[in-house]
Amino acid sequence: DAGVIQSPRHEVTEMGQEVTLRCKPISGHDYLFWYRQTMMRGLELLIYFNNNVPIDDSGMPEDRFSAKMPNASFSTLKIQPSEPRDSAVYFCASSPRENEQFFGPGTRLTVL
Amino acid sequence: ILNVEQSPQSLHVQEGDSTNFTCSFPSSNFYALHWYRWETAKSPEALFVMTLNGDEKKKGRISATLNTKEGYSYLYIKGSQPEDSATYLCAFRGGATNKLIFGTGTLLAVQP
């Protein structure tokens, strides 16, 4: 298995632009998680899905952030419009049922 | 607000030393405690998922214990090697949610 796949691995954009991060979970995993990692706040959960349904989005910072999971093998995290304070590493993780989470390689986002 | 705290924040040891660090978490509404190993420029990798008070888990030279009544877990590394250098994260899961609350990690540096 290829593990959790994220794209792009690096994204540099200008303030105000729309950013879309993509994730392909491990096949057969029921749960998908989006995390953000910053120096100030560490690793924080943004949103998670169970069987493609968003369960807890309390970590999504504001309306500029949205996440979708149209099917079991794909999810997106969108930021529109992006701001410099959104610069961080965004991780996607998946897990089978309620077990350990498997993390993707992350997307390093820089908003200028 | 749920607090998951790890100590120390960082640790420098010599190759061959044994070491341990602590994760403190809420003692109420406990469901599981996860340990992850996070190497620089990589993604977090699951070490243990612990659910029962008194649990002890072991993987090679790394082991962990769990005390849910007092809300702490210890991670031990026996005979540290340079390849053990990483950040060790714990994450608390409470109640019926699948949401993990991560600590800020302990950065371990093992010098040859």
PDB file of C-alpha atoms in Angstrom:
ATOM      1  CA  ASP A   1       0.000   0.000   0.000  1.00  0.00           C
ATOM      2  CA  ALA A   2       1.296   3.480  -0.844  1.00  0.00           C
ATOM      3  CA  GLY A   3       0.106   4.957   2.417  1.00  0.00           C
ATOM      4  CA  VAL A   4      -1.702   8.263   2.697  1.00  0.00           C
ATOM      5  CA  ILE A   5      -0.970  10.432  -0.334  1.00  0.00           C
ATOM      6  CA  GLN A   6      -1.034  14.210  -0.218  1.00  0.00           C
ATOM      7  CA  SER A   7      -0.558  16.773  -2.933  1.00  0.00           C
ATOM      8  CA  PRO A   8       1.021  19.106  -3.498  1.00  0.00           C
ATOM      9  CA  ARG A   9       3.977  18.585  -1.169  1.00  0.00           C
ATOM     10  CA  HIS A  10       4.831  22.275  -1.257  1.00  0.00           C
ATOM     11  CA  GLU A  11       2.673  25.243  -2.156  1.00  0.00           C
ATOM     12  CA  VAL A  12       3.714  28.872  -2.316  1.00  0.00           C
ATOM     13  CA  THR A  13       0.984  31.357  -3.045  1.00  0.00           C
ATOM     14  CA  GLU A  14       0.138  34.993  -2.596  1.00  0.00           C
ATOM     15  CA  MET A  15      -2.261  36.395  -0.075  1.00  0.00           C
ATOM     16  CA  GLY A  16      -5.819  36.351  -1.356  1.00  0.00           C
ATOM     17  CA  GLN A  17      -5.394  33.356  -3.608  1.00  0.00           C
ATOM     18  CA  GLU A  18      -7.383  30.152  -3.271  1.00  0.00           C
ATOM     19  CA  VAL A  19      -5.439  27.110  -2.102  1.00  0.00           C
ATOM     20  CA  THR A  20      -6.602  23.512  -2.465  1.00  0.00           C
ATOM     21  CA  LEU A  21      -4.854  20.672  -0.675  1.00  0.00           C
ATOM     22  CA  ARG A  22      -5.593  17.092  -1.629  1.00  0.00           C
ATOM     23  CA  CYS A  23      -5.524  13.791   0.200  1.00  0.00           C
ATOM     24  CA  LYS A  24      -5.977  10.165  -0.749  1.00  0.00           C
ATOM     25  CA  PRO A  25      -6.441   7.984   2.343  1.00  0.00           C
ATOM     26  CA  ILE A  26      -5.349   4.380   2.685  1.00  0.00           C
ATOM     27  CA  SER A  27      -7.889   2.122   1.011  1.00  0.00           C
ATOM     28  CA  GLY A  28     -10.378   0.646   3.466  1.00  0.00           C
ATOM     29  CA  HIS A  29      -9.846   3.246   6.179  1.00  0.00           C
ATOM     30  CA  ASP A  30     -13.101   4.628   7.529  1.00  0.00           C
ATOM     31  CA  TYR A  31     -11.723   7.808   9.061  1.00  0.00           C
ATOM     32  CA  LEU A  32      -9.917  10.761   7.512  1.00  0.00           C
ATOM     33  CA  PHE A  33      -8.387  13.642   9.458  1.00  0.00           C
ATOM     34  CA  TRP A  34      -6.958  17.024   8.486  1.00  0.00           C
ATOM     35  CA  TYR A  35      -4.356  18.533  10.825  1.00  0.00           C
ATOM     36  CA  ARG A  36      -2.354  21.740  10.812  1.00  0.00           C
ATOM     37  CA  GLN A  37       1.085  21.964  12.356  1.00  0.00           C
ATOM     38  CA  THR A  38       2.591  25.279  13.426  1.00  0.00           C
ATOM     39  CA  MET A  39       5.407  26.245  15.751  1.00  0.00           C
ATOM     40  CA  MET A  40       3.017  28.127  18.020  1.00  0.00           C
ATOM     41  CA  ARG A  41       0.212  25.590  18.356  1.00  0.00           C
ATOM     42  CA  GLY A  42       1.805  22.267  17.496  1.00  0.00           C
ATOM     43  CA  LEU A  43      -0.350  19.662  15.771  1.00  0.00           C
ATOM     44  CA  GLU A  44      -4.030  20.587  15.859  1.00  0.00           C
ATOM     45  CA  LEU A  45      -7.004  18.804  14.368  1.00  0.00           C
ATOM     46  CA  LEU A  46      -9.011  20.840  11.877  1.00  0.00           C
ATOM     47  CA  ILE A  47     -11.731  18.380  10.856  1.00  0.00           C
ATOM     48  CA  TYR A  48     -12.364  14.670  10.576  1.00  0.00           C
ATOM     49  CA  PHE A  49     -14.647  12.485   8.491  1.00  0.00           C
ATOM     50  CA  ASN A  50     -16.164   9.067   9.113  1.00  0.00           C
ATOM     51  CA  ASN A  51     -17.343   7.219   6.008  1.00  0.00           C
ATOM     52  CA  ASN A  52     -17.083  10.478   4.034  1.00  0.00           C
ATOM     53  CA  VAL A  53     -19.289  12.411   6.484  1.00  0.00           C
ATOM     54  CA  PRO A  54     -17.791  15.328   8.441  1.00  0.00           C
ATOM     55  CA  ILE A  55     -18.060  14.499  12.145  1.00  0.00           C
ATOM     56  CA  ASP A  56     -16.197  17.254  13.943  1.00  0.00           C
ATOM     57  CA  ASP A  57     -15.156  20.504  12.297  1.00  0.00           C
ATOM     58  CA  SER A  58     -14.705  22.485  15.497  1.00  0.00           C
ATOM     59  CA  GLY A  59     -11.028  22.942  14.737  1.00  0.00           C
ATOM     60  CA  MET A  60     -11.588  24.724  11.430  1.00  0.00           C
ATOM     61  CA  PRO A  61     -10.279  28.236  12.108  1.00  0.00           C
ATOM     62  CA  GLU A  62     -12.858  30.265  10.221  1.00  0.00           C
ATOM     63  CA  ASP A  63     -15.116  30.395   7.202  1.00  0.00           C
ATOM     64  CA  ARG A  64     -12.177  30.735   4.860  1.00  0.00           C
ATOM     65  CA  PHE A  65     -11.462  27.063   5.461  1.00  0.00           C
ATOM     66  CA  SER A  66     -13.601  24.281   4.016  1.00  0.00           C
ATOM     67  CA  ALA A  67     -13.138  20.548   3.587  1.00  0.00           C
ATOM     68  CA  LYS A  68     -14.927  17.975   1.503  1.00  0.00           C
ATOM     69  CA  MET A  69     -14.810  14.240   1.054  1.00  0.00           C
ATOM     70  CA  PRO A  70     -16.811  13.389  -2.081  1.00  0.00           C
ATOM     71  CA  ASN A  71     -15.869   9.716  -1.923  1.00  0.00           C
ATOM     72  CA  ALA A  72     -13.936   7.234   0.161  1.00  0.00           C
ATOM     73  CA  SER A  73     -10.688   7.783  -1.690  1.00  0.00           C
ATOM     74  CA  PHE A  74     -10.404  11.552  -1.892  1.00  0.00           C
ATOM     75  CA  SER A  75     -10.626  14.641   0.271  1.00  0.00           C
ATOM     76  CA  THR A  76      -9.800  18.309  -0.191  1.00  0.00           C
ATOM     77  CA  LEU A  77      -9.037  21.141   2.181  1.00  0.00           C
ATOM     78  CA  LYS A  78      -9.612  24.548   0.664  1.00  0.00           C
ATOM     79  CA  ILE A  79      -8.562  27.963   1.912  1.00  0.00           C
ATOM     80  CA  GLN A  80     -10.185  30.942   0.222  1.00  0.00           C
ATOM     81  CA  PRO A  81      -8.889  33.593   0.466  1.00  0.00           C
ATOM     82  CA  SER A  82      -5.528  32.577   1.892  1.00  0.00           C
ATOM     83  CA  GLU A  83      -3.648  34.770   4.378  1.00  0.00           C
ATOM     84  CA  PRO A  84      -0.003  34.736   5.542  1.00  0.00           C
ATOM     85  CA  ARG A  85      -1.064  33.362   8.955  1.00  0.00           C
ATOM     86  CA  ASP A  86      -2.303  30.223   7.186  1.00  0.00           C
ATOM     87  CA  SER A  87       1.302  29.280   6.455  1.00  0.00           C
ATOM     88  CA  ALA A  88       1.874  25.885   8.064  1.00  0.00           C
ATOM     89  CA  VAL A  89       2.299  22.200   7.299  1.00  0.00           C
ATOM     90  CA  TYR A  90      -1.048  20.526   6.672  1.00  0.00           C
ATOM     91  CA  PHE A  91      -1.250  16.800   7.345  1.00  0.00           C
ATOM     92  CA  CYS A  92      -3.885  14.339   6.287  1.00  0.00           C
ATOM     93  CA  ALA A  93      -4.259  11.086   8.216  1.00  0.00           C
ATOM     94  CA  SER A  94      -6.517   8.075   7.926  1.00  0.00           C
ATOM     95  CA  SER A  95      -7.388   5.227  10.265  1.00  0.00           C
ATOM     96  CA  PRO A  96      -9.246   1.952  10.132  1.00  0.00           C
ATOM     97  CA  ARG A  97     -12.163   2.300  12.507  1.00  0.00           C
ATOM     98  CA  GLU A  98     -10.967   3.642  15.846  1.00  0.00           C
ATOM     99  CA  ASN A  99      -7.335   2.668  15.764  1.00  0.00           C
ATOM    100  CA  GLU A 100      -4.008   4.382  15.232  1.00  0.00           C
ATOM    101  CA  GLN A 101      -3.851   7.074  12.609  1.00  0.00           C
ATOM    102  CA  PHE A 102      -1.564   6.894   9.590  1.00  0.00           C
ATOM    103  CA  PHE A 103      -0.219  10.237   8.493  1.00  0.00           C
ATOM    104  CA  GLY A 104       0.581  11.451   5.011  1.00  0.00           C
ATOM    105  CA  PRO A 105       3.803  13.327   4.191  1.00  0.00           C
ATOM    106  CA  GLY A 106       2.157  16.722   4.624  1.00  0.00           C
ATOM    107  CA  THR A 107       1.802  19.816   2.456  1.00  0.00           C
ATOM    108  CA  ARG A 108       3.984  22.763   3.381  1.00  0.00           C
ATOM    109  CA  LEU A 109       1.995  25.902   2.598  1.00  0.00           C
ATOM    110  CA  THR A 110       3.574  29.335   2.396  1.00  0.00           C
ATOM    111  CA  VAL A 111       1.330  32.332   1.862  1.00  0.00           C
ATOM    112  CA  LEU A 112       3.256  35.472   0.954  1.00  0.00           C
TER     113      LEU A 112
ATOM    114  CA  ILE B   1     -10.240  22.928  27.116  1.00  0.00           C
ATOM    115  CA  LEU B   2      -8.426  19.598  27.360  1.00  0.00           C
ATOM    116  CA  ASN B   3      -4.750  19.848  28.271  1.00  0.00           C
ATOM    117  CA  VAL B   4      -2.225  17.273  27.174  1.00  0.00           C
ATOM    118  CA  GLU B   5       1.206  18.116  28.475  1.00  0.00           C
ATOM    119  CA  GLN B   6       4.534  16.509  27.803  1.00  0.00           C
ATOM    120  CA  SER B   7       7.798  16.842  29.655  1.00  0.00           C
ATOM    121  CA  PRO B   8      10.543  17.543  29.229  1.00  0.00           C
ATOM    122  CA  GLN B   9      10.228  19.733  26.142  1.00  0.00           C
ATOM    123  CA  SER B  10      13.599  18.508  24.912  1.00  0.00           C
ATOM    124  CA  LEU B  11      16.215  16.020  25.964  1.00  0.00           C
ATOM    125  CA  HIS B  12      19.824  15.479  24.938  1.00  0.00           C
ATOM    126  CA  VAL B  13      21.395  12.131  25.809  1.00  0.00           C
ATOM    127  CA  GLN B  14      24.440  10.130  24.861  1.00  0.00           C
ATOM    128  CA  GLU B  15      24.262   6.961  22.805  1.00  0.00           C
ATOM    129  CA  GLY B  16      23.601   4.038  25.127  1.00  0.00           C
ATOM    130  CA  ASP B  17      21.777   6.061  27.767  1.00  0.00           C
ATOM    131  CA  SER B  18      18.289   5.008  28.756  1.00  0.00           C
ATOM    132  CA  THR B  19      15.711   7.739  28.972  1.00  0.00           C
ATOM    133  CA  ASN B  20      12.064   8.375  29.681  1.00  0.00           C
ATOM    134  CA  PHE B  21       9.525  11.119  29.265  1.00  0.00           C
ATOM    135  CA  THR B  22       6.056  11.894  30.513  1.00  0.00           C
ATOM    136  CA  CYS B  23       2.641  12.615  29.054  1.00  0.00           C
ATOM    137  CA  SER B  24      -0.072  14.052  31.308  1.00  0.00           C
ATOM    138  CA  PHE B  25      -3.700  14.041  30.241  1.00  0.00           C
ATOM    139  CA  PRO B  26      -7.190  14.452  31.731  1.00  0.00           C
ATOM    140  CA  SER B  27      -8.071  11.510  33.984  1.00  0.00           C
ATOM    141  CA  SER B  28     -11.795  11.814  33.306  1.00  0.00           C
ATOM    142  CA  ASN B  29     -13.593  10.507  30.239  1.00  0.00           C
ATOM    143  CA  PHE B  30     -10.527   8.559  29.108  1.00  0.00           C
ATOM    144  CA  TYR B  31     -10.747   6.375  26.017  1.00  0.00           C
ATOM    145  CA  ALA B  32      -7.217   5.912  24.652  1.00  0.00           C
ATOM    146  CA  LEU B  33      -3.709   7.304  24.726  1.00  0.00           C
ATOM    147  CA  HIS B  34      -1.581   7.253  21.570  1.00  0.00           C
ATOM    148  CA  TRP B  35       2.188   7.626  21.237  1.00  0.00           C
ATOM    149  CA  TYR B  36       3.760   8.765  17.971  1.00  0.00           C
ATOM    150  CA  ARG B  37       7.340   9.136  16.804  1.00  0.00           C
ATOM    151  CA  TRP B  38       8.019  12.077  14.482  1.00  0.00           C
ATOM    152  CA  GLU B  39      11.324  12.364  12.683  1.00  0.00           C
ATOM    153  CA  THR B  40      12.329  15.658  11.156  1.00  0.00           C
ATOM    154  CA  ALA B  41      11.012  16.147   7.604  1.00  0.00           C
ATOM    155  CA  LYS B  42       8.828  13.060   7.899  1.00  0.00           C
ATOM    156  CA  SER B  43       5.288  12.427   9.151  1.00  0.00           C
ATOM    157  CA  PRO B  44       4.257  11.119  12.584  1.00  0.00           C
ATOM    158  CA  GLU B  45       4.440   7.357  12.900  1.00  0.00           C
ATOM    159  CA  ALA B  46       2.298   5.440  15.389  1.00  0.00           C
ATOM    160  CA  LEU B  47       4.130   3.640  18.190  1.00  0.00           C
ATOM    161  CA  PHE B  48       1.428   2.545  20.626  1.00  0.00           C
ATOM    162  CA  VAL B  49      -2.284   2.813  21.297  1.00  0.00           C
ATOM    163  CA  MET B  50      -3.045   2.214  24.969  1.00  0.00           C
ATOM    164  CA  THR B  51      -6.512   1.816  26.412  1.00  0.00           C
ATOM    165  CA  LEU B  52      -6.415   0.008  29.748  1.00  0.00           C
ATOM    166  CA  ASN B  53      -5.173   1.299  33.084  1.00  0.00           C
ATOM    167  CA  GLY B  54      -1.913  -0.469  33.866  1.00  0.00           C
ATOM    168  CA  ASP B  55      -1.231  -1.239  30.187  1.00  0.00           C
ATOM    169  CA  GLU B  56       2.384  -1.790  29.275  1.00  0.00           C
ATOM    170  CA  LYS B  57       3.409  -1.974  25.631  1.00  0.00           C
ATOM    171  CA  LYS B  58       6.781  -2.664  24.077  1.00  0.00           C
ATOM    172  CA  LYS B  59       8.306  -2.333  20.614  1.00  0.00           C
ATOM    173  CA  GLY B  60      11.983  -3.216  20.518  1.00  0.00           C
ATOM    174  CA  ARG B  61      13.830  -0.891  22.885  1.00  0.00           C
ATOM    175  CA  ILE B  62      10.826   1.387  23.349  1.00  0.00           C
ATOM    176  CA  SER B  63       8.130   0.730  25.926  1.00  0.00           C
ATOM    177  CA  ALA B  64       5.260   2.664  27.474  1.00  0.00           C
ATOM    178  CA  THR B  65       3.091   2.472  30.573  1.00  0.00           C
ATOM    179  CA  LEU B  66      -0.312   3.933  31.280  1.00  0.00           C
ATOM    180  CA  ASN B  67      -2.033   5.181  34.430  1.00  0.00           C
ATOM    181  CA  THR B  68      -5.520   6.396  33.570  1.00  0.00           C
ATOM    182  CA  LYS B  69      -6.556   7.048  37.186  1.00  0.00           C
ATOM    183  CA  GLU B  70      -3.900   9.699  37.683  1.00  0.00           C
ATOM    184  CA  GLY B  71      -3.686  10.726  34.035  1.00  0.00           C
ATOM    185  CA  TYR B  72      -0.150   9.992  32.932  1.00  0.00           C
ATOM    186  CA  SER B  73       1.848   7.781  30.609  1.00  0.00           C
ATOM    187  CA  TYR B  74       5.598   7.187  30.478  1.00  0.00           C
ATOM    188  CA  LEU B  75       7.612   6.365  27.387  1.00  0.00           C
ATOM    189  CA  TYR B  76      10.934   4.613  27.956  1.00  0.00           C
ATOM    190  CA  ILE B  77      13.801   4.123  25.543  1.00  0.00           C
ATOM    191  CA  LYS B  78      16.455   1.642  26.593  1.00  0.00           C
ATOM    192  CA  GLY B  79      19.982   2.106  25.267  1.00  0.00           C
ATOM    193  CA  SER B  80      19.258   5.130  23.076  1.00  0.00           C
ATOM    194  CA  GLN B  81      20.702   5.152  19.566  1.00  0.00           C
ATOM    195  CA  PRO B  82      21.220   8.146  17.243  1.00  0.00           C
ATOM    196  CA  GLU B  83      18.392   6.850  15.051  1.00  0.00           C
ATOM    197  CA  ASP B  84      16.017   7.310  18.019  1.00  0.00           C
ATOM    198  CA  SER B  85      16.424  11.071  17.627  1.00  0.00           C
ATOM    199  CA  ALA B  86      12.937  12.426  16.924  1.00  0.00           C
ATOM    200  CA  THR B  87      10.026  14.197  18.526  1.00  0.00           C
ATOM    201  CA  TYR B  88       7.818  11.886  20.573  1.00  0.00           C
ATOM    202  CA  LEU B  89       4.184  12.928  20.673  1.00  0.00           C
ATOM    203  CA  CYS B  90       1.401  11.662  22.851  1.00  0.00           C
ATOM    204  CA  ALA B  91      -2.266  12.160  22.017  1.00  0.00           C
ATOM    205  CA  PHE B  92      -5.324  11.795  24.230  1.00  0.00           C
ATOM    206  CA  ARG B  93      -8.638  10.484  23.045  1.00  0.00           C
ATOM    207  CA  GLY B  94     -11.650  11.027  25.306  1.00  0.00           C
ATOM    208  CA  GLY B  95     -15.172   9.680  25.220  1.00  0.00           C
ATOM    209  CA  ALA B  96     -16.953   8.619  22.081  1.00  0.00           C
ATOM    210  CA  THR B  97     -15.190  10.994  19.753  1.00  0.00           C
ATOM    211  CA  ASN B  98     -12.359   9.866  17.484  1.00  0.00           C
ATOM    212  CA  LYS B  99     -10.635  13.214  17.964  1.00  0.00           C
ATOM    213  CA  LEU B 100      -7.028  13.159  19.211  1.00  0.00           C
ATOM    214  CA  ILE B 101      -5.650  15.996  21.324  1.00  0.00           C
ATOM    215  CA  PHE B 102      -1.882  16.093  20.828  1.00  0.00           C
ATOM    216  CA  GLY B 103       0.742  17.233  23.280  1.00  0.00           C
ATOM    217  CA  THR B 104       3.536  19.497  22.071  1.00  0.00           C
ATOM    218  CA  GLY B 105       6.027  16.650  22.112  1.00  0.00           C
ATOM    219  CA  THR B 106       9.406  15.838  23.596  1.00  0.00           C
ATOM    220  CA  LEU B 107      12.332  16.412  21.253  1.00  0.00           C
ATOM    221  CA  LEU B 108      14.971  13.734  21.822  1.00  0.00           C
ATOM    222  CA  ALA B 109      18.504  14.146  20.498  1.00  0.00           C
ATOM    223  CA  VAL B 110      20.862  11.199  20.891  1.00  0.00           C
ATOM    224  CA  GLN B 111      24.508  12.022  20.354  1.00  0.00           C
ATOM    225  CA  PRO B 112      26.923   9.317  19.188  1.00  0.00           C
TER     226      PRO B 112
END
